[in-house]
Each structure stands twice: as C-alpha cells, then as structure tokens.
Coordinates of C-alpha atoms and ligand atoms in Angstrom, one line a residue:
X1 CA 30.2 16.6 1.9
X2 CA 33.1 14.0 1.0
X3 CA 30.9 12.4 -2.3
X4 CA 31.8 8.6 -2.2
X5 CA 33.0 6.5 -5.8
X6 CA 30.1 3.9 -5.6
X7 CA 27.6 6.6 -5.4
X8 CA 25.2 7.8 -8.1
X9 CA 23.6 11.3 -8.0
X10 CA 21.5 12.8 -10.1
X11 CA 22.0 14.8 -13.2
X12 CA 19.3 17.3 -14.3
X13 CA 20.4 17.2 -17.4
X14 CA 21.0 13.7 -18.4
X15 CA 17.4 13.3 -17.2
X16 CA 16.3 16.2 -20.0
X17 CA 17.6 13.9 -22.7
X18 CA 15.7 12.0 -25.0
X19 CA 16.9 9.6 -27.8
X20 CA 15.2 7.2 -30.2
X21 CA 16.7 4.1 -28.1
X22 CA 13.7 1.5 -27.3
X23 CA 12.3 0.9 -24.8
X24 CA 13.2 -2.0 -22.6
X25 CA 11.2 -4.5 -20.4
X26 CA 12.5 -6.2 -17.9
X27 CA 10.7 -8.9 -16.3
X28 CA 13.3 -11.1 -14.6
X29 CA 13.6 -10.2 -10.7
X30 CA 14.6 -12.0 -8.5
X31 CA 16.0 -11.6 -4.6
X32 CA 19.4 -12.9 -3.9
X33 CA 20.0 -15.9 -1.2
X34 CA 22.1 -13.6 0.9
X35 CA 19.2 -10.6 1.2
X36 CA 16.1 -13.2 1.3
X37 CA 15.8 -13.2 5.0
X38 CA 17.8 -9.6 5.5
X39 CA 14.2 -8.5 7.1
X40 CA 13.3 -11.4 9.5
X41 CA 12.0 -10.1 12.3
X42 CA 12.5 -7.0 11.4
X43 CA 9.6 -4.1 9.8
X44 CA 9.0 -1.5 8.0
X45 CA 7.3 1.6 7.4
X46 CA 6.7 3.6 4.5
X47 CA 5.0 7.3 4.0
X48 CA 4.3 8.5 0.7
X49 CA 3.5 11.9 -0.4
X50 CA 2.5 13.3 -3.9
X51 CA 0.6 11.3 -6.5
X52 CA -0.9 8.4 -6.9
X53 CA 2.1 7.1 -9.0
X54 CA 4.3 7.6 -5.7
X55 CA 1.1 5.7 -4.1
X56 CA 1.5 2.5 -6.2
X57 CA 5.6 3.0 -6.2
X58 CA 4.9 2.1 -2.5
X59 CA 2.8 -0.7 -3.0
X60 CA 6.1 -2.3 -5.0
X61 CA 8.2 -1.2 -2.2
X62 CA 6.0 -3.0 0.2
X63 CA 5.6 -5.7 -1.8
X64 CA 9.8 -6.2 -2.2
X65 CA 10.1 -5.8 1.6
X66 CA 7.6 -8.3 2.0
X67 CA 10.0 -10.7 -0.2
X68 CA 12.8 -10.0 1.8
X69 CA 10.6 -11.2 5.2
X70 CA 10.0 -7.7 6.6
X71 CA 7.0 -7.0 8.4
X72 CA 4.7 -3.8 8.3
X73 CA 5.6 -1.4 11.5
X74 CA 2.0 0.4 12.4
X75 CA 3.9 3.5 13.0
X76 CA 7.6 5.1 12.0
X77 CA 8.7 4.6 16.1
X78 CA 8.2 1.0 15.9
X79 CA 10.1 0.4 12.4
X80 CA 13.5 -0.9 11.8
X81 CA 13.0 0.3 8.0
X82 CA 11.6 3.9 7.1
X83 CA 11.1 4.7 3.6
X84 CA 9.4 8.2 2.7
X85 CA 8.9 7.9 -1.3
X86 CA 8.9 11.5 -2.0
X87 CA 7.3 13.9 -4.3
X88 CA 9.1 17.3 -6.0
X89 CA 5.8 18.9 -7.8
X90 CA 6.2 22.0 -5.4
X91 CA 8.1 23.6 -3.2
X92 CA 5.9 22.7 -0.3
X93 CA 5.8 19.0 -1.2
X94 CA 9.5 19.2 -0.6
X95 CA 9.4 21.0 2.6
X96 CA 6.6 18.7 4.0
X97 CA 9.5 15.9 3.6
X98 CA 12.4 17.7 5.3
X99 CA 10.0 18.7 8.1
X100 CA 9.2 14.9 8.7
X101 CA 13.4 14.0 7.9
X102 CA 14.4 16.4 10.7
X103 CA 11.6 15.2 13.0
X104 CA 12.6 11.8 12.4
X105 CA 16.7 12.4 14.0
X106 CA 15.2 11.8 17.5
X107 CA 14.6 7.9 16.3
X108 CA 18.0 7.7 14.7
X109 CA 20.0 9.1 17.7
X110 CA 17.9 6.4 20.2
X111 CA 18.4 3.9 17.6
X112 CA 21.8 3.7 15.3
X113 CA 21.0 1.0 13.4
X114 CA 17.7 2.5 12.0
X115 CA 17.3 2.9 8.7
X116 CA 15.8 6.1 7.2
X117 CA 15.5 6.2 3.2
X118 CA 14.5 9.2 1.2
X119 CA 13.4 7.6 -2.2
X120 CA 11.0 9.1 -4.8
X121 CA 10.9 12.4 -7.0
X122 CA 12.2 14.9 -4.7
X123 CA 15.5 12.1 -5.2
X124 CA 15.8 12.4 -8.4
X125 CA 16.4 17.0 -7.6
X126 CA 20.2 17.0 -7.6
X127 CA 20.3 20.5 -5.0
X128 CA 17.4 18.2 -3.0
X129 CA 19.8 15.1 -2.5
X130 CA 22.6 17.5 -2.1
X131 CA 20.8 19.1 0.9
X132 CA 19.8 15.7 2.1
X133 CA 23.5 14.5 2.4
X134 CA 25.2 18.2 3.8
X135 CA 22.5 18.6 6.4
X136 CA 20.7 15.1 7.2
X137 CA 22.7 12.5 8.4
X138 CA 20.0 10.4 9.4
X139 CA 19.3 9.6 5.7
X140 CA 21.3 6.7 5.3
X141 CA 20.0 5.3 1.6
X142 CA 18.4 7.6 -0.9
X143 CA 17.1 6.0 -5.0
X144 CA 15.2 7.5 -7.1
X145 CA 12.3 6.3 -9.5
X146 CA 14.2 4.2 -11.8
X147 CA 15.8 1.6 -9.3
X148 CA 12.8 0.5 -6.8
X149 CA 13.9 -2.8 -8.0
X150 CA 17.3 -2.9 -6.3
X151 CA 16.1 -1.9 -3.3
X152 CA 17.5 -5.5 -1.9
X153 CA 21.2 -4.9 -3.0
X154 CA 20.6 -1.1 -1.5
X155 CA 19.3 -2.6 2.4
X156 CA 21.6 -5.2 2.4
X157 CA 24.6 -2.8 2.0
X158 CA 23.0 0.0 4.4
X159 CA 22.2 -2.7 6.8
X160 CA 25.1 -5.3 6.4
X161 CA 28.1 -3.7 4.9
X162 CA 26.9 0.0 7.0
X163 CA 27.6 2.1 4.1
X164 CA 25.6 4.9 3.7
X165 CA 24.2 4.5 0.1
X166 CA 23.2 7.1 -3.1
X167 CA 21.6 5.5 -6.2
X168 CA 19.7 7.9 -8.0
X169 CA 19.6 7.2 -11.9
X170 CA 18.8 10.3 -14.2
X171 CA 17.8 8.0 -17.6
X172 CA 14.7 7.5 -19.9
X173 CA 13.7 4.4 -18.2
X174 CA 12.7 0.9 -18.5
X175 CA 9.5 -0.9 -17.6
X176 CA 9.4 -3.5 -14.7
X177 CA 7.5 -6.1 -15.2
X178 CA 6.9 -8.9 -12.4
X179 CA 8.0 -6.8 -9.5
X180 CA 6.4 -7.8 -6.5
X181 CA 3.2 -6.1 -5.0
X182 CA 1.7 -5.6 -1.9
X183 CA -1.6 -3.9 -2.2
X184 CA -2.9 -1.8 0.3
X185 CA -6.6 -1.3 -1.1
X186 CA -8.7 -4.8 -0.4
X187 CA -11.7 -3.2 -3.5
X188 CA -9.7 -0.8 -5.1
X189 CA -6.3 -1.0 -7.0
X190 CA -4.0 1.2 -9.3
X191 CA -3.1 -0.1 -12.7
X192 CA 0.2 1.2 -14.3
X193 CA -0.3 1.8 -17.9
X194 CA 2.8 3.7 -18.5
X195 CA 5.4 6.1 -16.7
X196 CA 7.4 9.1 -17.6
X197 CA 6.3 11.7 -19.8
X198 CA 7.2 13.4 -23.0
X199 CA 5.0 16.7 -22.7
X200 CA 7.5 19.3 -20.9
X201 CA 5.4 21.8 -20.0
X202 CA 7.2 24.2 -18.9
X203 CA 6.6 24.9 -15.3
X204 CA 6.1 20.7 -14.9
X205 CA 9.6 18.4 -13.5
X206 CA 7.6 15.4 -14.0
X207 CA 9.7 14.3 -17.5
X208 CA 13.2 15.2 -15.3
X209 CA 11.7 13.6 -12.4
X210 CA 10.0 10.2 -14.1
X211 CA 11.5 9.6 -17.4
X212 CA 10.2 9.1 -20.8
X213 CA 7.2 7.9 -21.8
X214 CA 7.3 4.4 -21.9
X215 CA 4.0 2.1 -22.3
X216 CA 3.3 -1.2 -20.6
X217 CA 2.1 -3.9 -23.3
X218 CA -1.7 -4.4 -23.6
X219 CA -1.2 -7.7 -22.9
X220 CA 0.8 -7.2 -19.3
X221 CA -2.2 -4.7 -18.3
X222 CA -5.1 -6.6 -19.6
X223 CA -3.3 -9.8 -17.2
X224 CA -3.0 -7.2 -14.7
X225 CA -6.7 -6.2 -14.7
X226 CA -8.0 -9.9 -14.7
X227 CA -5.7 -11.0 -11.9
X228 CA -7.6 -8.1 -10.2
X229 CA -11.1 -8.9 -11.1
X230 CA -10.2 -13.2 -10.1
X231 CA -9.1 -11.5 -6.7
X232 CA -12.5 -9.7 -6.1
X233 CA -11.2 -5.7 -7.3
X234 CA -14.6 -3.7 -7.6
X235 CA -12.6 -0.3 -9.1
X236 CA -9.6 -0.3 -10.8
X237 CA -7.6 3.4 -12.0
X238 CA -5.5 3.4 -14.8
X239 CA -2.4 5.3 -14.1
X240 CA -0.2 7.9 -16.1
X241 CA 0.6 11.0 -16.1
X242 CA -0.9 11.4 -19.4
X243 CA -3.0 7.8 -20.1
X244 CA -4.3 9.3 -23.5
X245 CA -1.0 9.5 -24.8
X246 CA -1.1 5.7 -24.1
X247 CA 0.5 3.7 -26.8
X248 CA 2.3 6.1 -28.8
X249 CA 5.9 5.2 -28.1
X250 CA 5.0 1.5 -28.8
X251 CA 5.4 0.0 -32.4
X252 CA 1.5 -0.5 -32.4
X253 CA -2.1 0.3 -33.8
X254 CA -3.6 0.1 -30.5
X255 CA -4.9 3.3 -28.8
X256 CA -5.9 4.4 -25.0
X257 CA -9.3 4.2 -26.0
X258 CA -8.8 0.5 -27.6
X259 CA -7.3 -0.1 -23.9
X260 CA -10.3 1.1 -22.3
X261 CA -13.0 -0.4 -24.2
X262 CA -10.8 -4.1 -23.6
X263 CA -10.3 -3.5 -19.7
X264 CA -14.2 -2.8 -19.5
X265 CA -14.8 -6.0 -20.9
X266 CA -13.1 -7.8 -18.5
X267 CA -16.1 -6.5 -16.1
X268 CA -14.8 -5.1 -13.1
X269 CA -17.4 -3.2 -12.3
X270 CA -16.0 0.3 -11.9
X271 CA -13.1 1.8 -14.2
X272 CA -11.5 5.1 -14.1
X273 CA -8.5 6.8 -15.5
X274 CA -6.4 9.9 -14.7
X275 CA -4.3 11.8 -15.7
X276 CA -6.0 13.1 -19.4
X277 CA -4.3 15.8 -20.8
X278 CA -6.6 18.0 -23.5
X279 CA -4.3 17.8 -26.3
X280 CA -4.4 13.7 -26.9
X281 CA -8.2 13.2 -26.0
X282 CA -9.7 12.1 -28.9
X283 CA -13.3 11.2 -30.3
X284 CA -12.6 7.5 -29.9
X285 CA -12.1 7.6 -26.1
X286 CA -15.2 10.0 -25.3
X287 CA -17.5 7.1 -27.1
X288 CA -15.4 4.4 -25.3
X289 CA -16.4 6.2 -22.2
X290 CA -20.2 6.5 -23.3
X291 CA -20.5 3.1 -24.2
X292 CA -19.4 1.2 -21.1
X293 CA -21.6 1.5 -17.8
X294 CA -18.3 0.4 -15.8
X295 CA -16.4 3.2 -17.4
X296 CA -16.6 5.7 -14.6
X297 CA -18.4 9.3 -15.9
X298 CA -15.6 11.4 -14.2
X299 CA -12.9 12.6 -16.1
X300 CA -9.9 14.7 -14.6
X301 CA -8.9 17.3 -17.8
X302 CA -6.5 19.9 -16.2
X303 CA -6.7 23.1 -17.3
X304 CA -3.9 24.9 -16.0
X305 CA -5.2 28.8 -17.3
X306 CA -7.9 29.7 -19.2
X307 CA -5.7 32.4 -21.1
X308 CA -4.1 31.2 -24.6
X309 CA -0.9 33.4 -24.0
X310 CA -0.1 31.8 -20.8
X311 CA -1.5 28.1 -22.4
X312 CA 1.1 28.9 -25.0
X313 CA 4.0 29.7 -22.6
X314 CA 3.4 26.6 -20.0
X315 CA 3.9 24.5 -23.2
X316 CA 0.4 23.2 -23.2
X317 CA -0.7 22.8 -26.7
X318 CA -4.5 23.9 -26.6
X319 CA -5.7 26.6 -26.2
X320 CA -8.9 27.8 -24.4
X321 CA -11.5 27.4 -27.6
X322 CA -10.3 23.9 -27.9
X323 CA -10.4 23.0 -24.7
X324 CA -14.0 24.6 -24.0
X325 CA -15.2 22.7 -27.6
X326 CA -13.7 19.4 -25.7
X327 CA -15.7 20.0 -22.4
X328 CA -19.1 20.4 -24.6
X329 CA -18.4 17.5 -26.3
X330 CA -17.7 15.4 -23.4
X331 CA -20.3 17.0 -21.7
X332 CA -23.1 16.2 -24.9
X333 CA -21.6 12.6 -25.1
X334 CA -21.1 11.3 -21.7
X335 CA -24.4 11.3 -19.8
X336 CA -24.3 12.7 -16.5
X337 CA -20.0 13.1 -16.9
X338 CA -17.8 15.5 -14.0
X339 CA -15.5 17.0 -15.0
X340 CA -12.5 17.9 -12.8
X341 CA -9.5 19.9 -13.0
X342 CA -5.9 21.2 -12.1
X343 CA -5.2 25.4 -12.6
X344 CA -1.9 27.4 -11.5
X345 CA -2.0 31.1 -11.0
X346 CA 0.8 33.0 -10.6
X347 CA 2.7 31.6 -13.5
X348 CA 5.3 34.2 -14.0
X349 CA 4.2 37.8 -15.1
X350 CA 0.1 36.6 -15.2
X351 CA -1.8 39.6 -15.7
X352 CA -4.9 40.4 -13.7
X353 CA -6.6 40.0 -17.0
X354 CA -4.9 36.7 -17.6
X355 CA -5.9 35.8 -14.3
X356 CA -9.5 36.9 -14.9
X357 CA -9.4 34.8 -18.3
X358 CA -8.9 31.9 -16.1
X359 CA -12.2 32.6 -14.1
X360 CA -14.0 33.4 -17.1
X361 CA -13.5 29.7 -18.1
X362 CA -14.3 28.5 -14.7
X363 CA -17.7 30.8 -14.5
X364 CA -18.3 28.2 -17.8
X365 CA -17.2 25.1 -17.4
X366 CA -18.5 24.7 -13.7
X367 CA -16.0 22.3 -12.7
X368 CA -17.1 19.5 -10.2
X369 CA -13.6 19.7 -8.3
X370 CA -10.7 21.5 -8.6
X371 CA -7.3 21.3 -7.3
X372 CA -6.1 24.3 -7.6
X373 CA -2.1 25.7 -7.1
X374 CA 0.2 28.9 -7.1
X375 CA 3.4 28.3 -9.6
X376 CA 6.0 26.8 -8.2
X377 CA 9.3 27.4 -9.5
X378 CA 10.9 24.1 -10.3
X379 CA 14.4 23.7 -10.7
X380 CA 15.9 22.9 -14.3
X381 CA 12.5 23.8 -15.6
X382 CA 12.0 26.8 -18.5
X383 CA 9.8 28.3 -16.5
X384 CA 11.5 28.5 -13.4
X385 CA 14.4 30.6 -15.6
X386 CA 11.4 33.0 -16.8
X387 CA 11.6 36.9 -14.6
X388 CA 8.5 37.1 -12.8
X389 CA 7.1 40.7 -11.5
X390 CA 3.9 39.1 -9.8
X391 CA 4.4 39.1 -5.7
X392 CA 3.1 36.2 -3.6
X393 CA 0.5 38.2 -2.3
X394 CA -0.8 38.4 -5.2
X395 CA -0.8 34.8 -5.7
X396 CA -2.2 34.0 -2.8
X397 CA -5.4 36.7 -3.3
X398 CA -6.1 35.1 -7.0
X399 CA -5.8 31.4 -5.2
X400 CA -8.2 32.9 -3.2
X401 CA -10.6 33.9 -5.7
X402 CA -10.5 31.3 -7.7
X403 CA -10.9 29.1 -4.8
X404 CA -14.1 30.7 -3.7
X405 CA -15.4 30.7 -6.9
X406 CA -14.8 26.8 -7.7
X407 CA -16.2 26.2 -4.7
X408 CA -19.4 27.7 -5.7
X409 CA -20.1 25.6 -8.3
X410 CA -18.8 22.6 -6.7
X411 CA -21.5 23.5 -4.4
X412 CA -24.3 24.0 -6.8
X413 CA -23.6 20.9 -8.5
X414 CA -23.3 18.7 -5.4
X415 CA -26.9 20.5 -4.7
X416 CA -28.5 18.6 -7.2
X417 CA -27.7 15.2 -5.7
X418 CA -29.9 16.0 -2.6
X419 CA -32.8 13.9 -2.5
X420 CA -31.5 11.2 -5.3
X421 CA -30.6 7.3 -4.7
X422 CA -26.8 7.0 -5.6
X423 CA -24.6 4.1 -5.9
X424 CA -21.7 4.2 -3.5
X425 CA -18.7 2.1 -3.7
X426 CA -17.9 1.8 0.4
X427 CA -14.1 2.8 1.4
X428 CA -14.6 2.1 5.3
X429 CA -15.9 3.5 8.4
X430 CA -15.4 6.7 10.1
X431 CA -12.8 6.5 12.7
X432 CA -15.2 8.7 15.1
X433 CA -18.4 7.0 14.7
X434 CA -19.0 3.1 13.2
X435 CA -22.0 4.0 12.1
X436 CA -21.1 6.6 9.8
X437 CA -19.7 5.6 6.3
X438 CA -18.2 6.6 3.4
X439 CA -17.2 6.0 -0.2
X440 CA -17.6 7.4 -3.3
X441 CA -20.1 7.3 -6.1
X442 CA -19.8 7.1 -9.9
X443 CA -19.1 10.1 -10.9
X444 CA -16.3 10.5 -8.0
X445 CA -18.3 12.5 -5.3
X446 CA -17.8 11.6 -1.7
X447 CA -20.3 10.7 0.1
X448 CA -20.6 10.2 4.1
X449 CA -23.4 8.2 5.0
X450 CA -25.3 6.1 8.3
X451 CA -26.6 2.6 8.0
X452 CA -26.4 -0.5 9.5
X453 CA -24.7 -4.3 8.1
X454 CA -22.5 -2.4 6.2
X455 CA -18.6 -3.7 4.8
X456 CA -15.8 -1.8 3.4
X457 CA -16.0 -2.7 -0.3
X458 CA -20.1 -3.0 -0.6
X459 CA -22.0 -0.9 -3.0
X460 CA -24.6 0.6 -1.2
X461 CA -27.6 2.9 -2.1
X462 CA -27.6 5.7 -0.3
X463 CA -30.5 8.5 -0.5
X464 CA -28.6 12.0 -0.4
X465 CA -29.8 14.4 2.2
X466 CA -27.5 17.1 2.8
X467 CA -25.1 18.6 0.4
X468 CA -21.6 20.4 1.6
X469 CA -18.8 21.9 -1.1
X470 CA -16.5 18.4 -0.9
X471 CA -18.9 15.8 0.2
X472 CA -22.8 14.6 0.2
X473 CA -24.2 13.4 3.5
X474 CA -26.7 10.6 3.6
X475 CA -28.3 7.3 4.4
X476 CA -28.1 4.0 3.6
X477 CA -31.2 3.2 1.3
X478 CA -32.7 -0.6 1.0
Ligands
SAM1 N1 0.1 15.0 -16.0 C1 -0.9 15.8 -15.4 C2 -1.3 16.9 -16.4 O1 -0.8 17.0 -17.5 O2 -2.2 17.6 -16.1 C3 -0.5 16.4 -14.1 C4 0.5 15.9 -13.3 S1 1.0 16.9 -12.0 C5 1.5 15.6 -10.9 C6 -0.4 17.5 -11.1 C7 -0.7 19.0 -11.2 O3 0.3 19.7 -10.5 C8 -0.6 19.6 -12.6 O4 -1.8 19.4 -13.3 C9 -0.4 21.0 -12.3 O5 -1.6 21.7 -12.1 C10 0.3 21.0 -10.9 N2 1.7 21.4 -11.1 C11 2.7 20.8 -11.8 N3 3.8 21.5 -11.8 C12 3.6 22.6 -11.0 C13 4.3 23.8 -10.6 N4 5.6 23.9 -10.9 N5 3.7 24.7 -9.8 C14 2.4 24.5 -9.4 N6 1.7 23.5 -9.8 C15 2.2 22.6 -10.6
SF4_2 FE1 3.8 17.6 -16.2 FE2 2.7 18.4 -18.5 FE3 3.7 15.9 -18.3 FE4 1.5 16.6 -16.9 S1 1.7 16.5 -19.2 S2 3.2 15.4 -16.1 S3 1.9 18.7 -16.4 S4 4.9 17.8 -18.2

C-alpha cells in the first residue's frame, strides 16, 4: 500500500492521550458553494452497526447529505453514496463490516464511480484501516468519529477530484454544535449529552475509539429537547457512554441528575438514559428518577462480572457489594424499576469460580435483560496485552450458562405482566401481519400486540396475555 501525503491515519496512541487542554465547541458549519449541489440527483445509503451513538452519528450524516441535495437510496444497489458507520467493540462487529465491504465489490466493479465509505469506530483501529486500504479497493473514502463534519470537503474530492481519501483523526475531541440532522424516528429521538469517555476499562476501546469526555452545555441540550417536544417527540434517550459522569469535565455545579430533573420538566412524556456506569450513580439521580412519572423506570447498570478480582482488573471501580447495595437501593426507591445489564466472560484467566461469582450475582439481582458477551481482545487495550489460559470453548459453555440462566429470570419477571393493562409507546406495525403491533412499555419491555385504529407513535393500552423470554404478547385495551 503506497500511503498518500494528504492522508490521515490513525494513531492508537495519540488517541490514548489525555491533557488538561479545554474543550472546544464549535458551532459554525457551513457547506461550501462548490459542494452545495455535489448530490443533486444523486442518493445515498447508509448502514450502521454498533451503538446507538453510531445510530445518531448516522442521523448527522443523513442530515449533511441532505444539505448537500442527496436523496435517501431504499437499498445499497440503488445508491450512488454508501456509507457503513462502523463499530470496533468486538471482533465480530468488525467482521460483520468486512463481510458486507467484500459483498459490496460486485456494485463497485458494475459501477466505477460508486462511492463506498467506511467511517465510524472500526476507522479510528489503525491495523482495521490498514486492512481496509491493502485488501479493499472498493473503499474509496474512510473518517473516523471526529470529522463527520467534513464529510462535504471528503465527497467532493472522492467524487470530483477522484482521489481516494483517508481522514481519520486520533485527538480528544471537540463538540459540534449546529450540525445538521436528519432523524429517522418520527416519536422517538436520541439526545447527545456528551461523547468520548475517560473510564478506560481495560478490555473497553471506546476512549481510543471516541475521545475524551467532553459534555454538551445544559443549555444546547435543554434547546435540543424543547425543539423535540414543539416537533411532537413522545420519548427522548439521553446518550453517552457514561451519562452519569455528565458534567464533570465542564467548569460547572450542574450534575446529570440536575440535567434530568430539567429535561423532565420540559414534559415530553417519556425520558430515558443509557449508558450508567455504577461508580458515578449517585443518590441525587435515583430520587430524580423517583420523582418524575416521565422519567422512564428502566435503568441499564452494566455489570461486567460479579467477582471483585476481575471488577478490579477490567478497571471498573466497584466492586460487587457496592454494586449489589446500588441495585437495592434503586430497587427500594424507584417503584416498579428494571434493571438491565451488560457482563463479559472469558476475561482473560476467569476462573470457574470467578465465573460462578458472576452467576451468583445474577441468581440475585434477577436482571430484566441482559446483553451478555465473551471478551474480546481489543487492540491497544491493557487487557488485550494480558496471557490468557481460558480456551473458547470454554467461553462459549459459560456464555451458555449464563445465558440460560438470565433468561430465566427474564422470564419470570415478564410472567408477572400477564393479565395487567400496560401503557405501550407504538413503534409500527409488523411487516407480516398489519394487525399485529408493537412498542414498548415503560419499563422498556416489548410488547407485540393486535388491535384495530392504531398509528405508529400512539400510546396504547394493551392487556398482557402471553408472556415469552424477550417480549409480552397482547391486545389492544379500550
Ligand atoms: N459505557 C458502557 C459501560 O460502561 O458499561 C458500555 C459501552 S460498550 C459500547 C457496551 C458493552 O460492550 C459493555 O458494557 C461491555 O459489556 C461490552 N464490551 C466492551 N468491550 C468489550 C470487549 N472487549 N469484549 C467483550 N465485550 C465488550
Ligand atoms: Fe468502555 Fe468503560 Fe468507557 Fe463504558 S465506561 S465506554 S466500558 S471504557
């Protein structure tokens, strides 16, 4: 590969580094004359994998295509612009987006002037872009998380000037303000509250991949979420990796839960947040939560293991007593709260009993979902330099386990819905049968449901008949 001057790759360890410097906004963008019609009649299509941070980095993406006079292609065969905004958690998120790169050479070979960009986390990997330039010449523009905003300058040069371009920025980060958004929920939006993160756990390439933690302004998201609510919005979800950190790298007495308890008064009439770490969830926010009816009763509080040795080496900062004594509280403070949570097995050298502390703490806390995951060495993280003697197998067996046993509970728990009246917030129909709804209720439980007069967006009572591990079957109730 014959690396070009004007391109920028990325630098694990510049994106390690953190200083003192502030943080900047910048809130001036603007599309130049030349690129402002670069997509008339043209389109676009964009897939996204990962998070739901990668989800609303699309909806800016959209949103600047849109500017530039592109339209939305229903499908990648139809598009004169792919974008797959990318995600580097695991190994298998990675894989999933070369699978769909290499599938996506029969387009570029019927049509040379397509354009295919890579653009995301798994941009911001310097052995992924490497790979993505040696062996994928399709991939004609990759950027990374820091530079959505020059996405213009990058088309036009792809497109106009046919260069194949690299701009992937390992830095702290700014925050973008007024960059243009095309939403793709019509009743349900994402609220940015602040990107990067400072935790480093160390199996986690979030704070390589996204930056440091750097805080919008109250006063940007509290515009944000009235703008939504004067549009109609029925649920907003504040974003971050960890919102109860919220605040801390800004110059202010203002904390996540002061946030919370100001966006519920704006009165959109459901609020959630995610992602809560353990360590920065304080007192203040549980009774923010118990005191607003819009504040959703769910909380997301990942767990990762339920043994205090491997808590300590992952770089977590609890341990499993706290963590339990946080559960109780939330579950003595928030009426009728689920809980959900993340957990990794296999972190290198986990012992069966390790493994078995983990369960122990599931057998307790119940969870209502789980999302559960085998350790994923990531590259440029401590803990993918850490020997490991655990095989896969027996990875996959405890993944297993662990599986069957959440699901239990999830189970259980959705048992107690049947024959209740639940408010749902409706997503859409199903795709198979018009009659057949679904949405989700307060406490985050999906429920599929018949009934008649029915719109995307409507809450709807719906009396609970049958209930499955992942979902609650039912009908539409006057
Ligand atoms: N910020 C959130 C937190 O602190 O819990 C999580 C963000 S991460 C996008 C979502 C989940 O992916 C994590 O909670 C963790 O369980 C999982 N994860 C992160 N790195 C992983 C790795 N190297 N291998 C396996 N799972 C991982
Ligand atoms: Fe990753 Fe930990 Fe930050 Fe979550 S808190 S994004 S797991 S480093």
């Amino acid at each position: 590969m014959k690396i070009k001057p004007d391109w920028v790759l990325p630098n694990l360890r510049e994106a390690q580094k953190r200083t003192h410097q502030p943080i900047q906004t910048v809130d001036s963008f603007q599309i130049d004359e030349t690129m402002q019609f670069l997509g008339s009649g043209k389109t676009y299509y964009l897939s996204t994998f990962g998070c739901q941070a990668n989800e609303r980095d699309s909806e800016t993406l959209a949103g600047i295509l849109d500017a530039m006079g592109f339209a939305s292609a229903p499908d990648e065969e139809h598009a004169d612009v792919i974008l797959l905004n990318t995600c580097a958690i695991r190994q298998n998120a990675e894989e999933k987006v070369l699978g769909e790169v290499g599938s996506l050479k029969r387009l570029y070979r019927e049509n040379p002037d397509l354009v295919i960009g890579v653009c995301g986390c798994m941009a911001q990997e310097e052995k992924l872009t490497n790979i993505l330039l040696e062996k994928y010449p399709q991939v004609r523009l990759i950027f990374g998380t820091h530079n959505l905003q020059e996405l213009p300058s990058m088309l036009y040069d792809v497109m106009m000037n046919h260069k194949r371009v690299v701009k992937v920025y390992s830095k702290e980060g700014e925050v973008y303000e007024n960059l243009p958004v095309h939403r793709f929920g019509k009743h349900k939006a994402w609220v940015n509250i602040m990107y990067g993160c400072d935790k480093f756990c160390t199996y986690c390439i979030v704070p390589y991949t996204r930056g440091k933690q750097r805080s919008r302004t109250k006063d940007r998201i509290l515009a944000e979420v009235r703008q939504l609510k004067a549009e109609g919005y029925k649920e907003i979800t504040l974003l971050g990796q960890n919102v109860n950190a919220y605040g801390k790298d800004l110059q202010a007495d203002y904390s996540f839960a002061d946030l919370l308890a100001e966006t519920a008064q704006i009165g959109i009439p459901r609020i959630r947040f995610m992602t809560s770490h353990p360590w920065d969830f304080s007192d203040a926010m549980i009774d923010t939560i118990a005191a607003y009816d819009n504040i959703m009763p769910a909380v997301h509080l990942p767990l990762q293991s339920g043994d205090n040795e491997i808590l300590k080496q992952m770089g977590r900062r609890y341990t499993k007593e706290s963590y339990l004594e946080l559960f109780d509280t939330m579950k003595a403070r928030i009426p009728n709260v689920a809980i959900s949570t993340d957990i990794i097995v296999g972190f290198p050298n986990e012992t069966d009993e390790q493994f078995e502390h983990t369960l122990d703490v599931v057998r307790y806390c119940k969870f209502d979902n789980a999302y559960t995951f085998i350790f994923s060495a990531r590259p440029g993280t401590p803990a993918a330099r850490m020997a490991d003697a655990v095989d896969h197998e027996t990875k996959q067996k405890r993944l297993q386990t662990l599986n069957t046993l959440w699901n239990r509970f999830a189970l259980e728990k959705n048992k107690q819905y049947e024959g209740k009246v639940v408010q749902v917030l409706t997503d859409g129909a199903s795709k198979r049968n018009a009659d057949v709804w679904s949405g989700y209720t307060d406490t985050n439980k999906l429920v599929n449901f018949t009934g008649t007069g029915i719109h995307t967006g409507d809450f709807v009572n719906v009396q609970i008949e049958t209930a499955k591990t992942f979902s609650l079957d039912g009908k539409a109730v006057l």
